[in-house]
XYZ file of N, CA and C in Angstrom:
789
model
N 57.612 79.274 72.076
C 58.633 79.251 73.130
C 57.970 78.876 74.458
N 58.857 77.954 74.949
C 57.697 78.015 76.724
C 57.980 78.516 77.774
N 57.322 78.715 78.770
C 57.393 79.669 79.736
C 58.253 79.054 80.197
N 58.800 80.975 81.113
C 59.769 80.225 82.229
C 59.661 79.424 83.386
N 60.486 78.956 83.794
C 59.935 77.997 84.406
C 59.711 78.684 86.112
N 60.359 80.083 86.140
C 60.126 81.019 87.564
C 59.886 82.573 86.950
N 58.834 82.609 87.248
C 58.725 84.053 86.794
C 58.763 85.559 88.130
N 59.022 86.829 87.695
C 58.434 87.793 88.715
C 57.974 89.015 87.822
N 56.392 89.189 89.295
C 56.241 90.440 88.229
C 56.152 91.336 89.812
N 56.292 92.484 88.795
C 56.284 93.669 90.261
C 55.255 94.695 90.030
N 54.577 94.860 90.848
C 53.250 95.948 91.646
C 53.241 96.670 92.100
N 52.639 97.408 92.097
C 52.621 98.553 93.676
C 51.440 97.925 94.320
N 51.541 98.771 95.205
C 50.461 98.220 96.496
C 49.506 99.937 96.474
N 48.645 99.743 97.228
C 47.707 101.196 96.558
C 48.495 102.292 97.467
N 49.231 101.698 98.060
C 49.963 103.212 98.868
C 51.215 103.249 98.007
N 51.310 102.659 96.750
C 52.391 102.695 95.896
C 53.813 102.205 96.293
N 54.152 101.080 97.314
C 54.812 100.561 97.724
C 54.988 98.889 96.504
N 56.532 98.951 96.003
C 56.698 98.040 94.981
C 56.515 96.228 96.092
N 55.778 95.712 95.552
C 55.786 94.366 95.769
C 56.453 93.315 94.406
N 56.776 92.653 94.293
C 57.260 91.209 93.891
C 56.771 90.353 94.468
N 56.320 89.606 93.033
C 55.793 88.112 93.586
C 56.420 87.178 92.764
N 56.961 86.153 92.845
C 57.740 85.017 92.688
C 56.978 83.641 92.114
N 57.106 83.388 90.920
C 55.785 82.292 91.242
C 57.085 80.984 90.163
N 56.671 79.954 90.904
C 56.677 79.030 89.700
C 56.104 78.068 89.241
N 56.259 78.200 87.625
C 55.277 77.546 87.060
C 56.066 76.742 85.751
N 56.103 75.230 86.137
C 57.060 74.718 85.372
C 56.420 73.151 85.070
N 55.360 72.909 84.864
C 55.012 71.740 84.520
C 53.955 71.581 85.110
N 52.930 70.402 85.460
C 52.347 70.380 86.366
C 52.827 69.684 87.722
N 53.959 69.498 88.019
C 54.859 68.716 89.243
C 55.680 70.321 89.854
N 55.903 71.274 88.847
C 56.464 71.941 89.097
C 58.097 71.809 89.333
N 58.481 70.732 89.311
C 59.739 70.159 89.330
C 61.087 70.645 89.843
N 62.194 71.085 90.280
C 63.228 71.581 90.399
C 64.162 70.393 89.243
N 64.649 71.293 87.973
C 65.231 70.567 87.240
C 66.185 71.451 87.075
N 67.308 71.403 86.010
C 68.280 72.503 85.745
C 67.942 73.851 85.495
N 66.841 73.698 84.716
C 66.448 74.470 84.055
C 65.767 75.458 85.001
N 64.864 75.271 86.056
C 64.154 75.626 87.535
C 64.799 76.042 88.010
N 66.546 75.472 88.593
C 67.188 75.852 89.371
C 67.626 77.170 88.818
N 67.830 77.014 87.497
C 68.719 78.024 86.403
C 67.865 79.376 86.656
N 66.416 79.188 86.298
C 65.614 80.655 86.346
C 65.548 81.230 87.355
N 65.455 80.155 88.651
C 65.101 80.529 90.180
C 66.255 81.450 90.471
N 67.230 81.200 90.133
C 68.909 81.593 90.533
C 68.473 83.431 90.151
N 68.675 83.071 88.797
C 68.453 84.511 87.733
C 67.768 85.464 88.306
N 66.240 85.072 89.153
C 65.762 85.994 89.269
C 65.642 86.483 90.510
N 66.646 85.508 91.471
C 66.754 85.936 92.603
C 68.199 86.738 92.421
N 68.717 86.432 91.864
C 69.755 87.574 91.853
C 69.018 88.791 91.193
N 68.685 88.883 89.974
C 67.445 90.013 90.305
C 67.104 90.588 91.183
N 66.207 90.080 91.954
C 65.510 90.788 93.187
C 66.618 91.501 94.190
N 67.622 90.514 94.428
C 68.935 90.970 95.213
C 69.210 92.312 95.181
N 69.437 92.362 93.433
C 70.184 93.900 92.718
C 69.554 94.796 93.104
N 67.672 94.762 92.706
C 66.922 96.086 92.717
C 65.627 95.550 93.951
N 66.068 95.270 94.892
C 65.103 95.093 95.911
C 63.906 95.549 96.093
N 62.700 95.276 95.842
C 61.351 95.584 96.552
C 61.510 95.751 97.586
N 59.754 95.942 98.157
C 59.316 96.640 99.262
C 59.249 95.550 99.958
N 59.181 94.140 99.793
C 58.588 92.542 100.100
C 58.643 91.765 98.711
N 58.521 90.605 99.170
C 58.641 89.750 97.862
C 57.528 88.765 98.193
N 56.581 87.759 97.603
C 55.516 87.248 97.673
C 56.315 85.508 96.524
N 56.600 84.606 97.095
C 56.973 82.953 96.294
C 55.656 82.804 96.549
N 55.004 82.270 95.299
C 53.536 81.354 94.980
C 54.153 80.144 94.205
N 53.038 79.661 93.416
C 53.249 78.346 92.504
C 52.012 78.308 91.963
N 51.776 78.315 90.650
C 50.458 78.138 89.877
C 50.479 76.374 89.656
N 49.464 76.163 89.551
C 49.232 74.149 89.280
C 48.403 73.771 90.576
N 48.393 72.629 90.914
C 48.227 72.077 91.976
C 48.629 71.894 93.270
N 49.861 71.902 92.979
C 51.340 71.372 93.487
C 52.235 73.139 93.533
N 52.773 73.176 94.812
C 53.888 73.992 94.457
C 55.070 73.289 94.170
N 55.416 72.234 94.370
C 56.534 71.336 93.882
C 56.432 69.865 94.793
N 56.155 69.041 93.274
C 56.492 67.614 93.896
C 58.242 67.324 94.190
N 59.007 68.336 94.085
C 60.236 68.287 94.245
C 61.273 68.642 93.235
N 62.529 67.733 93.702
C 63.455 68.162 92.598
C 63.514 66.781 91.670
N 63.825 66.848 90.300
C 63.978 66.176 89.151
C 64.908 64.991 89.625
N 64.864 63.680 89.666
C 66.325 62.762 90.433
C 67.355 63.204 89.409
N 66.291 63.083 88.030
C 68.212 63.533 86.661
C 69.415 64.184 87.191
N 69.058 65.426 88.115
C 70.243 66.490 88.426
C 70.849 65.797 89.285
N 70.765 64.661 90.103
C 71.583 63.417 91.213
C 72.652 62.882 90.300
N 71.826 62.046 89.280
C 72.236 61.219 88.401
C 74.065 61.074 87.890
N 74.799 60.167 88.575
C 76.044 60.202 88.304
C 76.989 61.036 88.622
N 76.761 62.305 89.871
C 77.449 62.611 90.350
C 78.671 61.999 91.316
N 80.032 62.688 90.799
C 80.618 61.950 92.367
C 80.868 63.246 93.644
N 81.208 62.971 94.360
C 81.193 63.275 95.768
C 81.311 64.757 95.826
N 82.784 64.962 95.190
C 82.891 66.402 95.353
C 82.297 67.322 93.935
N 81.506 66.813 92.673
C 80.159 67.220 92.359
C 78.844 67.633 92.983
N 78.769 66.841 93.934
C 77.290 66.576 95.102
C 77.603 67.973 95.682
N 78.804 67.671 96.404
C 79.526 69.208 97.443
C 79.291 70.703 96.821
N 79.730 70.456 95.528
C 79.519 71.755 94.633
C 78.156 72.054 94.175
N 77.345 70.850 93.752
C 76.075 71.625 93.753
C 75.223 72.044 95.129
N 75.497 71.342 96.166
C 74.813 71.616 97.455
C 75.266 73.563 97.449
N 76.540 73.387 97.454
C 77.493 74.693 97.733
C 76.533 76.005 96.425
N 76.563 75.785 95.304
C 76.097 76.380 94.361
C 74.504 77.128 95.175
N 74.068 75.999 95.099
C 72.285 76.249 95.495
C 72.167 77.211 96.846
N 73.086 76.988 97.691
C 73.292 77.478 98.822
C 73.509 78.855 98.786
N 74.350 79.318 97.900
C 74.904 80.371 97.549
C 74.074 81.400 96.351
N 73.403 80.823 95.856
C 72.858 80.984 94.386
C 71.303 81.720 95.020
N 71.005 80.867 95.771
C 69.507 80.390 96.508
C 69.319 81.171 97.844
N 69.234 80.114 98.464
C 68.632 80.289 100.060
C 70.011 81.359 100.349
N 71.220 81.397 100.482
C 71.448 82.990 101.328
C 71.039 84.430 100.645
N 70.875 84.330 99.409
C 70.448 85.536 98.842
C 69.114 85.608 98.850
N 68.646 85.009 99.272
C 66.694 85.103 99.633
C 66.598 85.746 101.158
N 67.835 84.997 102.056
C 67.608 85.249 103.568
C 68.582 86.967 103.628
N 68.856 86.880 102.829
C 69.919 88.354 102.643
C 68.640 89.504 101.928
N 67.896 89.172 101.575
C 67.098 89.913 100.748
C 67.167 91.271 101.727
N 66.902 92.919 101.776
C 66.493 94.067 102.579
C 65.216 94.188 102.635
N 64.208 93.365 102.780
C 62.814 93.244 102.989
C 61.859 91.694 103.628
N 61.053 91.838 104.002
C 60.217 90.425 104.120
C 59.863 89.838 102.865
N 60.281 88.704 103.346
C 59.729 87.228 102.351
C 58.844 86.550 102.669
N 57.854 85.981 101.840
C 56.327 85.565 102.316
C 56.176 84.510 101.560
N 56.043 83.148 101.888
C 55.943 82.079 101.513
C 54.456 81.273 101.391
N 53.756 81.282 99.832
C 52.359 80.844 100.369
C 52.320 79.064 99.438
N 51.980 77.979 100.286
C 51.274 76.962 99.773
C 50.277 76.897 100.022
N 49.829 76.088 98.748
C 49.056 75.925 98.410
C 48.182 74.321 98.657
N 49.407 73.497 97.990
C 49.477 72.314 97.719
C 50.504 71.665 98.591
N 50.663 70.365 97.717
C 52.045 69.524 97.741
C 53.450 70.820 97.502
N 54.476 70.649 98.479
C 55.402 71.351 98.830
C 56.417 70.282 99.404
N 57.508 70.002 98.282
C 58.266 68.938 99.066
C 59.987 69.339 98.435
N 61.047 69.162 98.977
C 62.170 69.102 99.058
C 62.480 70.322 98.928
N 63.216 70.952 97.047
C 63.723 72.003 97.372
C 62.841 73.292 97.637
N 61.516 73.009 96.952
C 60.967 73.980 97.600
C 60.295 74.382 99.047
N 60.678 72.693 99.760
C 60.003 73.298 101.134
C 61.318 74.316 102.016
N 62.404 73.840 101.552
C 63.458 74.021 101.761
C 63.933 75.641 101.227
N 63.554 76.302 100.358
C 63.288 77.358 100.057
C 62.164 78.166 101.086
N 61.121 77.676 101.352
C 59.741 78.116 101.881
C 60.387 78.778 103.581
N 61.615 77.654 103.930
C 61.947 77.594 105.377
C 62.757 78.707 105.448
N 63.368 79.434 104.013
C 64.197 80.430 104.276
C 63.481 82.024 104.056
N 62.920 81.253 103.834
C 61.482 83.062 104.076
C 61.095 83.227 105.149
N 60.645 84.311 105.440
C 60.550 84.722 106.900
C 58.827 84.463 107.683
N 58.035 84.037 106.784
C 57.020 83.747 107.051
C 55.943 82.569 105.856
N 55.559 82.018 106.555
C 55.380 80.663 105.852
C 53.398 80.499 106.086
N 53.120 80.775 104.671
C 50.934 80.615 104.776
C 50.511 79.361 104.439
N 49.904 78.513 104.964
C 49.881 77.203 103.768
C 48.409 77.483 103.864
N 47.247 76.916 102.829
C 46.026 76.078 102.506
C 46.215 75.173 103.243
N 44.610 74.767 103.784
C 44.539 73.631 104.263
C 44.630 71.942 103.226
N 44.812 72.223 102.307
C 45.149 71.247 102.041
C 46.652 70.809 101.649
N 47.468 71.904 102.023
C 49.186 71.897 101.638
C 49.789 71.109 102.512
N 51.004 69.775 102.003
C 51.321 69.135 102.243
C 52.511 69.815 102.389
N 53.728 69.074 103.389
C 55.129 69.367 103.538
C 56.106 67.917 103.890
N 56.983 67.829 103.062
C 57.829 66.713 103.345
C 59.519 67.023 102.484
N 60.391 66.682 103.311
C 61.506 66.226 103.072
C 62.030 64.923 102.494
N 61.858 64.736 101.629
C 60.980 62.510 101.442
C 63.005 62.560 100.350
N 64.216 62.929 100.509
C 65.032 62.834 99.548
C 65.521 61.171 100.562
N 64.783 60.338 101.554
C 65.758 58.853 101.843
C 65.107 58.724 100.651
N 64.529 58.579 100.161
C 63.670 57.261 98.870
C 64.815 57.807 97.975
N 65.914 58.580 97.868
C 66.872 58.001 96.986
C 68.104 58.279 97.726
N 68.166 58.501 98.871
C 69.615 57.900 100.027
C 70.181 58.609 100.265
N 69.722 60.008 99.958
C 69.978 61.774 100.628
C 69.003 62.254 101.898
N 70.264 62.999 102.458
C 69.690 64.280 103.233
C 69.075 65.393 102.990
N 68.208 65.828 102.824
C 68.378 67.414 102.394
C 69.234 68.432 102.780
N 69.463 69.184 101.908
C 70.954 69.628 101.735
C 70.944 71.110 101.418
N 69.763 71.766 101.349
C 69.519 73.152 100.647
C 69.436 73.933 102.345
N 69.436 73.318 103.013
C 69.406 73.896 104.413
C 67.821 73.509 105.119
N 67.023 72.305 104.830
C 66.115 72.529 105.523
C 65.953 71.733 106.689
N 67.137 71.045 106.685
C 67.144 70.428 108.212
C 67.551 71.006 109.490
N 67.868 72.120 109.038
C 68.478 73.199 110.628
C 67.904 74.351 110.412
N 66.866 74.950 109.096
C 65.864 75.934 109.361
C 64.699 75.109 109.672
N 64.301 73.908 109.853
C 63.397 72.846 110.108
C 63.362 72.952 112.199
N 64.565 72.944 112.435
C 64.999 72.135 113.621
C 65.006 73.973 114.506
N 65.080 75.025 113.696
C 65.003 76.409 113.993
C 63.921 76.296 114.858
N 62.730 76.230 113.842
C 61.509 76.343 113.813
C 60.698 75.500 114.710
N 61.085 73.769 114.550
C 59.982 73.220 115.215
C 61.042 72.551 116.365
N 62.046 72.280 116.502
C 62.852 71.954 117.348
C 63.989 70.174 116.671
N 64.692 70.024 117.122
C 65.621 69.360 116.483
C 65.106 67.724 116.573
N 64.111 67.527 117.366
C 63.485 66.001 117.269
C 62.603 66.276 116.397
N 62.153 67.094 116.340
C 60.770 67.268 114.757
C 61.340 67.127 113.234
N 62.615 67.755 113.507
C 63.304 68.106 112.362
C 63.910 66.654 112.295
N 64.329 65.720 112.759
C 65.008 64.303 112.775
C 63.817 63.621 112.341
N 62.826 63.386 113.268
C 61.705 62.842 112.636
C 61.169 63.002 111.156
N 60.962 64.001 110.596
C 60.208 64.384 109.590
C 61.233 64.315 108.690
N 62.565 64.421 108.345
C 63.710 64.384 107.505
C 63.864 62.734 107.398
N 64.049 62.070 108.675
C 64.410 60.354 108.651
C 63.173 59.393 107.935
N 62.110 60.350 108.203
C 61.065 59.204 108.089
C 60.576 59.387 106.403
N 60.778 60.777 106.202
C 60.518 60.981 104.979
C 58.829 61.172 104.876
N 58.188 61.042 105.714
C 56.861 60.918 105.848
C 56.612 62.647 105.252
N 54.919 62.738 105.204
C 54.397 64.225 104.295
C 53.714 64.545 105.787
N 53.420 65.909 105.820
C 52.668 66.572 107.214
C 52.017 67.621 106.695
N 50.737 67.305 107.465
C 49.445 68.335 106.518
C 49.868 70.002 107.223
N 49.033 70.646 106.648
C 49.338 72.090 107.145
C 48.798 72.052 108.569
N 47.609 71.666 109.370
C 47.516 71.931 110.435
C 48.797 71.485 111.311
N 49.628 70.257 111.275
C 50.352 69.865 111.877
C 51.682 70.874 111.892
N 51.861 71.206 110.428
C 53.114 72.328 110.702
C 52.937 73.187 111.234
N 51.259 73.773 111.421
C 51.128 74.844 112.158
C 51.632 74.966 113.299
N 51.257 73.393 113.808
C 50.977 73.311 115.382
C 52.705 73.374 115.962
N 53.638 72.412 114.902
C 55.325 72.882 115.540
C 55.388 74.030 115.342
N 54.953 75.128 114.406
C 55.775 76.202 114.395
C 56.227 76.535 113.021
N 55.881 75.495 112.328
C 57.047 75.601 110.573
C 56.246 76.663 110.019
N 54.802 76.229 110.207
C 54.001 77.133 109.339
C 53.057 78.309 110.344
N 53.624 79.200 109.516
C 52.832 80.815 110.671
C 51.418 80.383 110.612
N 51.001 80.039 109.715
C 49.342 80.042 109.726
C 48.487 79.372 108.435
N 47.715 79.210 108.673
C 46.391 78.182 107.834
C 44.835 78.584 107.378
N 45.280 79.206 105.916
C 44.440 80.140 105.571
C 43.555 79.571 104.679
N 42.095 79.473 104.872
C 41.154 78.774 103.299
C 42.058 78.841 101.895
N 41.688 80.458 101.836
C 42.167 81.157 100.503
C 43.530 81.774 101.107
N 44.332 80.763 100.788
C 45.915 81.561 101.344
C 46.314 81.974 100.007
N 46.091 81.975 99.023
C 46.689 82.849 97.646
C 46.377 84.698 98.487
N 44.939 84.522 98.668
C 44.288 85.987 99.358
C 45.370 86.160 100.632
N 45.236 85.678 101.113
C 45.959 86.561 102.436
C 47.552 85.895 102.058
N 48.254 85.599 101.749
C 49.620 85.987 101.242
C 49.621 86.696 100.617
N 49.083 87.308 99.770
C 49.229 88.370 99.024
C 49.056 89.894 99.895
N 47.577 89.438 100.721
C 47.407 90.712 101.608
C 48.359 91.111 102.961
N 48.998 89.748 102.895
C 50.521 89.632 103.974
C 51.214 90.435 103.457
N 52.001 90.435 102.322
C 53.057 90.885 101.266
C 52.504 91.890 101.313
N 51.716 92.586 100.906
C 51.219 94.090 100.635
C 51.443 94.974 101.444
N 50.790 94.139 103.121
C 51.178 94.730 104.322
C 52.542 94.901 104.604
N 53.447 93.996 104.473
C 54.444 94.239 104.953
C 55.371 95.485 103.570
N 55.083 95.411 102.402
C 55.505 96.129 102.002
C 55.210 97.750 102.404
N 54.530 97.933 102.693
C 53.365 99.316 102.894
C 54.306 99.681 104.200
N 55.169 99.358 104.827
C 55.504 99.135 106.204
C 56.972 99.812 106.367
N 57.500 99.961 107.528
C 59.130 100.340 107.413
C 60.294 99.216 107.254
N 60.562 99.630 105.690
C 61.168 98.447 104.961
C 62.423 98.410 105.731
N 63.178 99.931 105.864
C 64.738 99.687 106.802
C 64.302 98.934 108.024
N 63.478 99.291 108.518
C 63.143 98.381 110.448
C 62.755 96.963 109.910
N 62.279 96.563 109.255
C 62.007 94.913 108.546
C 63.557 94.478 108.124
N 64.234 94.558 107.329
C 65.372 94.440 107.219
C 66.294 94.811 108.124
N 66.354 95.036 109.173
C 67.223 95.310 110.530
C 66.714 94.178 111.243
N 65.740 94.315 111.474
C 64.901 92.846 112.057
C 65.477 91.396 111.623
N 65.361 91.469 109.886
C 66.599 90.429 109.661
C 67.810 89.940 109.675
N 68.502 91.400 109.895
C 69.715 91.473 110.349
C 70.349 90.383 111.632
N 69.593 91.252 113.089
C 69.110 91.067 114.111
C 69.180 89.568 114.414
N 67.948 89.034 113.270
C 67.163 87.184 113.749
C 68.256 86.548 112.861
N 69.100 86.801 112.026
C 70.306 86.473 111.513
C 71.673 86.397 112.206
N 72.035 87.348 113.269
C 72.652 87.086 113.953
C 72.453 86.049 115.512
N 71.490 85.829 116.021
C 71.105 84.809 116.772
C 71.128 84.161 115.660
N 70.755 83.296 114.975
C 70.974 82.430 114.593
C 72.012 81.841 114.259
N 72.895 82.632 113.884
C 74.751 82.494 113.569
C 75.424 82.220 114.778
N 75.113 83.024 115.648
C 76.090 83.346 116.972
C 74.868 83.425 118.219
N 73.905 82.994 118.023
C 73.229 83.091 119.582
C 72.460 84.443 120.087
N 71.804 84.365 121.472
C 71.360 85.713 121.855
C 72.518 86.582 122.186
N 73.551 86.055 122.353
C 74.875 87.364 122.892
C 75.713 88.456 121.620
N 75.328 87.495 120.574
C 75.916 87.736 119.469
C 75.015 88.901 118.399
N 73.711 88.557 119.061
C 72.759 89.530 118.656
C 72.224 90.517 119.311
N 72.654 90.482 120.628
C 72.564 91.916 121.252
C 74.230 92.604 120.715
N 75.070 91.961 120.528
C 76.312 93.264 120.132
C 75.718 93.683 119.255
N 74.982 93.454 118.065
C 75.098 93.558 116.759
C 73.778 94.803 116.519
N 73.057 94.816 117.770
C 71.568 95.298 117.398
C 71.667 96.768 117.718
N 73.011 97.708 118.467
C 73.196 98.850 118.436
C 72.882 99.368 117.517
N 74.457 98.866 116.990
C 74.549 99.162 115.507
C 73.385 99.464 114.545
N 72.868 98.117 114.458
C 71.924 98.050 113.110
C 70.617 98.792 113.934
N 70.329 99.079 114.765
C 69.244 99.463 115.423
C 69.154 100.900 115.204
N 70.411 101.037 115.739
C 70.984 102.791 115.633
C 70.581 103.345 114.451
N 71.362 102.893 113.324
C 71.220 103.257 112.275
C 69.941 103.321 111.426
N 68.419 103.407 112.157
C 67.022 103.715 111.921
C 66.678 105.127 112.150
N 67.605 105.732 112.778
C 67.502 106.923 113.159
C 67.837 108.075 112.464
N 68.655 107.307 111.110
C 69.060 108.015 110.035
C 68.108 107.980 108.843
N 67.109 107.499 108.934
C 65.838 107.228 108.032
C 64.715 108.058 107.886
N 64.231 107.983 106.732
C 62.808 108.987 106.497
C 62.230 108.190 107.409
N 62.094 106.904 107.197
C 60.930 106.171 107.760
C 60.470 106.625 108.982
N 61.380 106.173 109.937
C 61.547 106.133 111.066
C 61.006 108.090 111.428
N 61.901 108.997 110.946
C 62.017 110.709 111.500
C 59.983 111.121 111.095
N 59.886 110.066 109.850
C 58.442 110.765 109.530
C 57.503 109.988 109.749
N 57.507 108.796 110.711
C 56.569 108.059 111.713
C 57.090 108.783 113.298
N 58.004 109.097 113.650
C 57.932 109.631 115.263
C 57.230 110.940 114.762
N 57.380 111.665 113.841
C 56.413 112.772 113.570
C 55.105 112.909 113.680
N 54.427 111.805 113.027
C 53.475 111.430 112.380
C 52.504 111.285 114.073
N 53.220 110.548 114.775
C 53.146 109.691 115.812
C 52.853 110.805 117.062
N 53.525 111.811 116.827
C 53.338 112.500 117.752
C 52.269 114.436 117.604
N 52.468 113.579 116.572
C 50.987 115.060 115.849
C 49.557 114.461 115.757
N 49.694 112.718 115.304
C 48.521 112.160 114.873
C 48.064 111.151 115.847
N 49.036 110.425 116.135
C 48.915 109.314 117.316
C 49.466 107.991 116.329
N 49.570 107.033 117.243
C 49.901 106.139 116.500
C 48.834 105.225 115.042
N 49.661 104.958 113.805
C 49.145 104.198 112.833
C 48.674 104.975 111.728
N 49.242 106.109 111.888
C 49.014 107.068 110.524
C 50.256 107.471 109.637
N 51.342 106.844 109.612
C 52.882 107.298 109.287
C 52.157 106.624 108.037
N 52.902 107.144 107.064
C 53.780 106.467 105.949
C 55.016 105.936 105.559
N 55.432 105.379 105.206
C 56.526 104.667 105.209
C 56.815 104.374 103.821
N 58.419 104.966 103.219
C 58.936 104.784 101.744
C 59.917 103.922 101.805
N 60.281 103.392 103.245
C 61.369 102.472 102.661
C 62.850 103.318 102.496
N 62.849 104.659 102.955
C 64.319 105.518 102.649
C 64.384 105.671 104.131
């Protein structure tokens, strides 16, 4: 039988905080085909249901993805195109950006379409210096469509995001660093994405997920729209272990000795 083509396995971290890591491993192109899209879906609804502490997307091969398969294009008409954009959208990237924890995105390699486009909806992005990034879908007379032209244009600003989408051209990791796409540029980024993920799991999972709340509403509705919203979700930290047994912690020990369960 052959592997799936997205797998997860889950960990603790030594303070016993559950991590997930995300990897896929589907050929050596790594491909987005039906079958990719099919597992990716599955196990992000997974993660959705029984949420970790953090979640960790890798890619074993060379390549985290030379892209998506053209077959799944192949003979669609219009309002087909609409429905799978709509599907992936729904299936995918909002239930990743909905996740109640940090998402940690590490390349490696070559990183192009749906998975860069995935990478942009995690909340933090590691590449290797030798990881490539491109949007390259003109060479068959598409936009990208999974959302990475306005989490692109988030990030590095809306002429970067025009440029790098129109031209179709690839951009090494120092360069994404330098707009903004990519948090940072690590030798061994397998090592420190992982030691990212760990950290942030180990951490106060309700205040990380309020945080997303928060950078979710500016983004929807602006800075006005995210100060109404941050009472609320702010407030409601105060009803937490986390939070009652770090001001404890904090004020017997000093700061950086709390523990944190995530309740």
């Amino acid at each position: 039988m052959p592997n799936e083509p997205t797998t997860v396995v889950r960990s603790a971290t030594p303070s016993g905080a559950e991590l997930a890591v995300l990897t896929f491993d589907h050929g050596p192109l790594n491909l987005f085909d039906q079958a990719m899209f099919d597992s990716l879906t599955a196990n992000v609804a997974a993660l959705a249901a029984d949420p970790p502490r953090a979640v960790l997307l890798r890619a074993e091969g060379k390549v985290n993805s030379a892209g998506v398969d053209v077959h799944v294009f192949q003979g669609l008409t219009p309002q087909q195109g609409a429905d799978l954009w709509r599907t992936l959208f729904t299936q995918i990237i909002a239930p990743i950006e909905a996740l109640p924890c940090p998402v940690v995105f590490a390349a490696h390699g070559l990183t192009l379409t749906a998975a860069f486009e995935i990478a942009l909806a995690c909340d933090v992005i590691l590449a290797g210096p030798r990881a490539k990034f491109g949007l390259v879908e003109t060479v068959v007379g598409l936009t990208p469509s999974m959302g990475g032209p306005q989490r692109l244009a988030e990030r590095a600003g809306s002429g970067r995001a025009r440029e790098l989408v129109m031209t179709g051209d690839l951009y090494d990791a120092a360069t994404m660093a330098e707009w903004g796409v990519v948090n940072a540029v690590h030798d061994d980024v397998e090592s420190a994405a992982r030691a990212l993920a760990a950290r942030l799991a180990d951490g106060p999972t309700k205040a990380h997920a309020a945080t997303r709340q928060i950078i979710a509403a500016w983004r929807s509705g602006g800075v006005g729209h995210a100060d109404d919203v941050t009472p609320e979700v702010s407030g409601a930290l105060f009803a937490t272990e986390d939070l009652r047994g770090a001001v404890a912690s904090f004020l017997e020990n000093g700061p950086g000795k709390a523990t944190y369960r995530g309740r």
